[in-house]
Coordinates of C-alpha atoms and ligand atoms in Angstrom, one line a residue:
M1 CA -71.1 -9.1 -35.2
E2 CA -67.8 -9.1 -36.9
E3 CA -64.6 -10.7 -37.8
T4 CA -62.2 -12.5 -35.4
R5 CA -59.7 -10.1 -35.3
I6 CA -56.0 -11.3 -34.7
L7 CA -53.6 -9.0 -32.3
Q8 CA -49.8 -9.6 -32.3
A9 CA -48.2 -10.1 -28.6
D10 CA -46.7 -6.1 -28.5
D11 CA -48.2 -2.8 -26.4
A12 CA -49.9 -1.8 -29.6
G13 CA -52.4 -5.3 -29.2
I14 CA -52.5 -5.6 -25.9
A15 CA -53.3 -2.1 -25.8
G16 CA -55.8 -3.2 -28.1
A17 CA -57.5 -6.2 -26.4
A18 CA -57.9 -3.9 -23.3
R19 CA -59.4 -2.0 -24.7
L20 CA -62.0 -4.3 -26.9
L21 CA -62.7 -6.0 -22.6
R22 CA -63.0 -2.4 -20.7
Q23 CA -66.1 -2.0 -23.7
G24 CA -67.9 -5.5 -22.7
G25 CA -65.7 -7.2 -25.6
L26 CA -64.7 -10.8 -26.2
V27 CA -60.3 -11.6 -26.2
A28 CA -58.7 -15.3 -25.7
F29 CA -55.7 -15.1 -24.5
P30 CA -52.1 -16.6 -23.7
T31 CA -51.9 -18.8 -20.6
E32 CA -49.0 -19.7 -20.3
T33 CA -51.1 -24.1 -19.8
V34 CA -53.3 -22.7 -22.3
Y35 CA -56.2 -19.9 -24.1
G36 CA -58.2 -18.1 -22.3
L37 CA -61.2 -16.7 -23.7
G38 CA -62.0 -13.4 -21.7
G39 CA -64.0 -10.9 -20.7
D40 CA -64.8 -8.0 -18.1
A41 CA -65.6 -10.5 -14.7
R42 CA -67.8 -7.9 -13.8
D43 CA -70.0 -8.0 -16.8
D44 CA -72.4 -9.5 -16.2
R45 CA -72.9 -8.8 -20.4
A46 CA -68.7 -9.7 -21.8
V47 CA -69.5 -12.7 -19.0
A48 CA -72.4 -14.2 -20.2
R49 CA -71.4 -14.2 -24.2
I50 CA -68.5 -16.4 -22.7
F51 CA -71.1 -18.8 -21.6
D52 CA -72.5 -18.2 -25.1
A53 CA -70.3 -17.9 -27.6
K54 CA -69.2 -21.7 -25.8
G55 CA -71.9 -22.9 -25.5
R56 CA -70.9 -23.8 -21.8
P57 CA -73.5 -24.9 -19.7
R58 CA -74.0 -21.6 -16.8
F59 CA -74.7 -23.5 -13.5
N60 CA -70.4 -24.4 -14.9
P61 CA -68.1 -21.8 -12.9
L62 CA -65.4 -19.6 -14.8
I63 CA -61.5 -18.4 -12.8
A64 CA -61.5 -15.3 -12.3
H65 CA -58.1 -14.5 -13.5
L66 CA -55.7 -10.9 -10.9
P67 CA -52.3 -9.7 -12.4
D68 CA -51.9 -11.2 -8.4
L69 CA -52.1 -11.8 -5.1
A70 CA -53.3 -8.6 -4.0
K71 CA -55.9 -8.7 -5.6
A72 CA -56.9 -12.4 -5.8
E73 CA -56.7 -11.5 -1.3
E74 CA -59.8 -7.9 -2.9
L75 CA -62.0 -11.2 -3.8
A76 CA -61.8 -14.6 -2.0
L77 CA -60.5 -14.8 2.1
F78 CA -57.5 -16.4 1.9
D79 CA -55.7 -18.3 4.5
D80 CA -52.2 -19.0 5.2
R81 CA -52.6 -22.3 3.0
A82 CA -54.3 -21.1 0.4
R83 CA -51.5 -18.4 1.2
T84 CA -48.8 -19.7 1.8
L85 CA -50.2 -22.7 -1.8
A86 CA -50.2 -18.6 -3.0
A87 CA -46.6 -17.6 -2.7
E88 CA -45.4 -21.1 -3.8
F89 CA -47.4 -21.8 -7.4
W90 CA -48.3 -18.2 -8.5
P91 CA -47.7 -16.1 -11.6
G92 CA -48.1 -20.2 -12.5
P93 CA -51.0 -22.6 -13.7
L94 CA -52.8 -23.2 -9.9
T95 CA -55.6 -22.7 -9.3
L96 CA -57.3 -21.8 -5.7
V97 CA -60.9 -22.6 -4.5
L98 CA -62.0 -20.4 -1.7
P99 CA -64.4 -18.5 0.1
L100 CA -66.1 -15.5 -1.9
R101 CA -65.6 -12.3 0.2
E102 CA -68.9 -9.7 -0.5
G103 CA -69.6 -7.1 -2.4
T104 CA -66.0 -7.9 -4.6
G105 CA -68.2 -6.5 -7.9
L106 CA -68.2 -9.7 -9.7
S107 CA -70.1 -10.9 -11.5
A108 CA -73.4 -14.1 -10.4
L109 CA -73.0 -15.7 -13.4
V110 CA -69.1 -16.2 -13.0
T111 CA -69.1 -18.8 -9.8
A112 CA -72.7 -19.4 -11.2
G113 CA -74.3 -18.2 -7.8
L114 CA -71.3 -20.2 -5.7
P115 CA -70.5 -18.9 -2.0
T116 CA -67.0 -19.9 -3.4
V117 CA -64.4 -18.5 -6.3
A118 CA -62.0 -19.8 -8.3
L119 CA -59.2 -17.8 -9.0
R120 CA -55.8 -18.2 -11.2
V121 CA -53.1 -15.5 -11.5
P122 CA -51.1 -16.1 -14.8
A123 CA -47.1 -16.8 -15.7
H124 CA -47.4 -16.3 -19.7
P125 CA -45.4 -12.2 -19.9
V126 CA -48.9 -11.6 -22.4
A127 CA -51.5 -12.6 -19.7
R128 CA -49.6 -10.2 -17.2
A129 CA -49.3 -7.2 -20.1
L130 CA -52.8 -7.8 -20.7
L131 CA -54.0 -8.0 -16.8
R132 CA -51.9 -5.1 -16.0
A133 CA -53.5 -3.0 -18.7
F134 CA -57.4 -4.0 -18.6
G135 CA -57.1 -3.4 -15.4
G136 CA -59.5 -5.7 -13.2
P137 CA -60.4 -9.5 -13.2
L138 CA -60.8 -10.5 -16.4
A139 CA -63.4 -14.1 -16.7
A140 CA -61.5 -16.7 -18.6
P141 CA -62.4 -20.8 -19.3
S142 CA -60.6 -22.4 -21.9
A143 CA -61.0 -21.0 -25.5
N144 CA -63.2 -23.8 -27.5
P145 CA -66.1 -24.4 -27.6
S146 CA -67.8 -26.2 -24.6
G147 CA -67.0 -30.5 -24.8
R148 CA -64.2 -29.7 -27.8
V149 CA -60.4 -29.8 -27.8
S150 CA -58.7 -27.1 -25.5
P151 CA -56.9 -25.0 -27.1
T152 CA -52.7 -23.9 -27.2
R153 CA -51.8 -21.5 -30.4
A154 CA -54.5 -18.6 -32.0
A155 CA -55.6 -21.2 -34.5
H156 CA -56.7 -23.9 -32.6
V157 CA -58.7 -20.2 -31.2
M158 CA -59.5 -19.2 -34.5
A159 CA -60.9 -23.3 -36.1
G160 CA -63.3 -23.0 -32.3
L161 CA -64.3 -19.5 -32.3
S162 CA -63.8 -17.0 -35.4
G163 CA -67.2 -14.9 -35.6
R164 CA -68.0 -15.1 -32.1
I165 CA -65.2 -13.5 -30.4
E166 CA -64.3 -9.9 -31.0
A167 CA -60.3 -10.5 -31.6
V168 CA -57.8 -13.5 -30.1
V169 CA -54.2 -12.3 -28.9
D170 CA -51.2 -14.3 -30.5
G171 CA -48.8 -15.0 -28.1
G172 CA -47.7 -18.3 -29.9
P173 CA -47.7 -21.8 -28.5
C174 CA -48.5 -21.9 -25.1
A175 CA -45.4 -23.9 -22.9
V176 CA -47.6 -26.4 -20.1
G177 CA -49.6 -26.8 -22.2
V178 CA -52.8 -29.2 -20.0
E179 CA -54.9 -26.8 -17.6
S180 CA -54.7 -25.2 -14.5
T181 CA -54.4 -27.8 -11.7
I182 CA -58.1 -27.3 -9.8
L183 CA -58.1 -26.9 -5.4
G184 CA -60.3 -26.9 -2.3
F185 CA -60.4 -27.1 -0.1
D186 CA -63.6 -28.9 2.6
P187 CA -65.3 -27.6 5.0
D188 CA -63.3 -29.9 7.2
G189 CA -60.5 -27.1 6.2
G190 CA -58.7 -30.2 3.9
P191 CA -57.6 -29.7 0.9
R192 CA -58.8 -31.0 -2.6
L193 CA -57.1 -31.7 -6.1
L194 CA -60.9 -30.8 -7.7
R195 CA -58.6 -30.9 -11.1
P196 CA -55.6 -32.5 -12.2
G197 CA -53.5 -29.6 -14.0
G198 CA -50.4 -28.3 -14.2
V199 CA -48.6 -28.7 -11.2
A200 CA -48.3 -32.1 -10.3
L201 CA -50.3 -33.5 -7.3
E202 CA -46.5 -34.3 -6.0
A203 CA -45.6 -30.9 -5.7
L204 CA -48.5 -29.6 -4.3
E205 CA -48.5 -32.4 -1.7
A206 CA -44.3 -31.4 -0.8
A207 CA -45.5 -28.0 -0.1
L208 CA -48.6 -28.6 1.8
G209 CA -47.4 -31.3 3.5
R210 CA -49.9 -33.4 3.9
P211 CA -51.4 -35.4 1.0
L212 CA -54.6 -34.1 -0.8
A213 CA -58.2 -35.6 -1.2
I214 CA -58.6 -36.5 -4.7
G215 CA -62.5 -35.5 -6.7
P216 CA -65.5 -35.0 -5.9
A217 CA -65.9 -33.8 -2.3
G218 CA -69.9 -35.7 -2.6
P219 CA -72.4 -36.9 -5.5
E220 CA -74.0 -35.9 -8.4
T221 CA -77.1 -33.0 -7.1
E222 CA -80.2 -33.1 -9.8
T223 CA -80.2 -29.5 -10.9
E224 CA -84.0 -28.3 -13.6
T225 CA -80.8 -28.0 -16.5
G226 CA -79.6 -32.7 -15.6
P227 CA -76.9 -33.0 -13.7
R228 CA -74.4 -31.2 -11.2
P229 CA -71.3 -32.9 -11.0
N230 CA -70.1 -31.5 -7.5
A231 CA -66.6 -30.2 -9.6
P232 CA -69.2 -28.3 -11.9
G233 CA -67.5 -28.5 -15.7
Q234 CA -65.6 -31.7 -14.2
L235 CA -68.6 -34.1 -16.8
A236 CA -66.8 -37.1 -17.9
S237 CA -66.7 -36.1 -22.1
H238 CA -65.0 -33.6 -23.0
Y239 CA -62.0 -32.5 -24.1
A240 CA -63.7 -35.2 -27.6
P241 CA -61.9 -34.8 -31.2
A242 CA -64.5 -35.9 -33.7
A243 CA -62.5 -39.3 -34.3
P244 CA -63.5 -41.8 -30.9
V245 CA -60.2 -42.0 -28.6
R246 CA -59.1 -45.3 -27.1
L247 CA -56.5 -45.2 -24.6
E248 CA -53.6 -47.5 -23.4
A249 CA -53.2 -48.9 -26.8
R250 CA -49.2 -50.6 -27.7
A251 CA -50.3 -51.0 -31.6
A252 CA -52.3 -49.3 -33.8
G253 CA -55.9 -50.9 -34.6
T254 CA -57.2 -51.0 -38.0
G255 CA -57.8 -47.7 -40.1
E256 CA -56.3 -46.0 -36.1
I257 CA -54.4 -43.5 -35.9
L258 CA -51.4 -44.5 -33.5
V259 CA -50.4 -41.5 -30.4
G260 CA -46.9 -43.2 -29.3
F261 CA -45.4 -42.3 -25.7
G262 CA -41.7 -43.2 -25.1
P263 CA -41.3 -46.5 -25.6
V264 CA -44.7 -47.5 -28.3
K265 CA -43.9 -44.9 -31.7
G266 CA -46.5 -44.2 -33.1
D267 CA -47.7 -42.6 -37.0
L268 CA -47.1 -38.9 -33.7
T269 CA -46.2 -39.4 -30.7
L270 CA -46.3 -37.1 -27.0
S271 CA -42.9 -37.3 -26.6
A272 CA -40.5 -40.1 -28.6
T273 CA -37.8 -39.6 -25.2
G274 CA -40.8 -40.6 -22.8
D275 CA -40.5 -36.8 -21.0
L276 CA -44.3 -36.2 -20.0
V277 CA -43.4 -32.8 -19.9
E278 CA -42.8 -32.8 -22.5
A279 CA -45.9 -34.6 -23.9
A280 CA -48.5 -32.3 -22.3
A281 CA -47.1 -29.7 -24.3
Q282 CA -48.1 -31.3 -27.3
L283 CA -50.7 -33.6 -25.8
F284 CA -54.1 -30.9 -27.6
H285 CA -53.0 -30.4 -30.9
I286 CA -51.2 -33.8 -30.7
L287 CA -54.8 -34.3 -30.4
R288 CA -56.2 -32.5 -33.3
E289 CA -53.3 -33.8 -35.7
A290 CA -55.2 -36.6 -35.2
D291 CA -58.2 -36.2 -35.0
H292 CA -57.6 -34.4 -38.6
L293 CA -55.5 -37.7 -39.2
A294 CA -58.3 -40.2 -38.8
G295 CA -60.5 -38.8 -40.8
P296 CA -64.1 -39.2 -41.4
Q297 CA -64.6 -42.5 -40.6
G298 CA -61.1 -43.8 -38.8
A299 CA -60.4 -43.6 -35.1
I300 CA -57.7 -42.4 -32.1
A301 CA -55.6 -44.9 -29.9
F302 CA -54.2 -43.7 -27.0
A303 CA -50.0 -45.0 -25.8
P304 CA -49.9 -45.7 -21.8
I305 CA -48.8 -43.1 -20.6
P306 CA -47.4 -43.4 -17.1
E307 CA -49.8 -42.9 -13.9
A308 CA -47.3 -39.0 -11.8
G309 CA -46.0 -36.1 -12.0
L310 CA -48.1 -33.9 -15.6
G311 CA -49.2 -38.0 -16.3
R312 CA -52.0 -37.4 -13.6
A313 CA -53.6 -34.5 -16.1
I314 CA -53.3 -36.1 -18.9
N315 CA -54.2 -38.9 -18.3
D316 CA -57.7 -37.0 -16.9
R317 CA -58.0 -35.6 -20.7
L318 CA -57.4 -38.6 -22.7
R319 CA -60.6 -40.4 -20.1
R320 CA -63.0 -37.5 -21.5
A321 CA -61.9 -37.5 -24.7
A322 CA -63.3 -41.3 -24.3
A323 CA -65.8 -41.6 -22.8
P324 CA -68.8 -42.1 -24.5
R325 CA -70.5 -39.5 -25.8
P326 CA -73.8 -37.3 -25.1
Ligands
TXA1 O1 -55.6 -23.5 -17.2 C1 -56.8 -22.4 -17.3 O2 -56.8 -22.4 -15.8 C2 -57.6 -22.0 -18.0 C3 -56.4 -21.5 -18.2 C4 -57.5 -19.6 -19.3 O3 -57.4 -19.8 -17.3 N1 -58.5 -22.3 -17.7 C5 -59.4 -23.3 -17.5 O4 -60.5 -22.5 -17.0 O5 -59.5 -24.5 -17.8 P1 -62.3 -24.0 -17.6 O6 -63.1 -22.9 -16.9 O7 -61.9 -24.2 -18.3 O8 -62.1 -24.1 -16.0 C6 -62.7 -23.3 -15.4 C7 -62.5 -25.3 -13.9 C8 -64.6 -25.9 -14.1 O9 -64.2 -26.6 -14.6 C9 -65.5 -25.5 -13.5 O10 -66.2 -26.1 -13.2 C10 -64.4 -24.5 -12.0 O11 -63.3 -24.4 -12.2 N2 -64.7 -23.9 -11.1 C11 -65.1 -22.9 -11.5 N3 -65.3 -22.2 -10.1 C12 -65.4 -23.4 -9.1 C13 -65.7 -23.6 -8.2 N4 -65.5 -22.0 -7.5 N5 -65.8 -24.3 -7.3 C14 -65.4 -25.5 -8.0 N6 -64.9 -26.3 -9.3 C15 -65.0 -24.7 -10.0
MG2 MG1 -62.3 -25.9 -20.7

């Protein structure tokens, strides 16, 4: 394939990106959370190419991105609670897992054959403009090789996927910096947090007026391709830089790059003032910077982050970055 093009986030760039997508091409684009690797969610070949470009296991389903709630309702069945959440948090960093409608034309690869589909209406103006120009659902996982650090800048996308995708639309750094919160419903109708992310748990519980169950709904099951986590994609090791990662550090050990937060001063810092919103926005860029500074022999240590608000999403990503590698 030819070189990956970098498109400007202007009318011409967005029109060019939409054209590539209509031809079955893969285009990375900015969302408020991270850059997504977009492909036509109705096109089996385009969706298969997303998995190949990322080296992503096929049992791990993708999020379908839509321009608005009306388009989302064409793909899935919304009840009153799902509509309340959509009204409150869309457009924005919330993904809803809902029963898939029949006859939507969505590629079965998007849902990995599940009876549910993950839907999201992103807030980023460039993502919204692209979805309108393209005119259909875009399957879009984070635009990074599977298991590696998610991209929050066009340069991060190029570092991981250059030569494997048609283009990236450069919309600058992502404001939220961690992926969307994923919320699903148990068979009894109870809401369940499947992945902490850009919408804080506390805000979801306030909107629902009840506590959320947290984490995968049941035991892991085995498939031909290996263990299949109940909440697909929630594999232990993820977001992995090359260097090993240590958490809850208050000082740097030998050969370690310390990433500070609040009172813990580091070689780098997620937020000197202890601001979790700033820390989330910086997280993946700092992880890359720290990896670069650590070099082939070094390691990365992170200061403690409070487990509240966006801190839950940050700690989730850091625990996966620190998890034993397969
Ligand atoms: O912020 C985001 O959500 C970004 C941007 C690009 O929108 N996208 C993103 O996609 O993080 P990805 O593929 O990296 O993560 C999607 C997650 C995976 O963990 C996948 O297992 C889960 O969503 N997922 C997708 N469909 C699902 C379903 N039907 N049931 C449960 N989990 C699902
Ligand atoms: Mg991802």
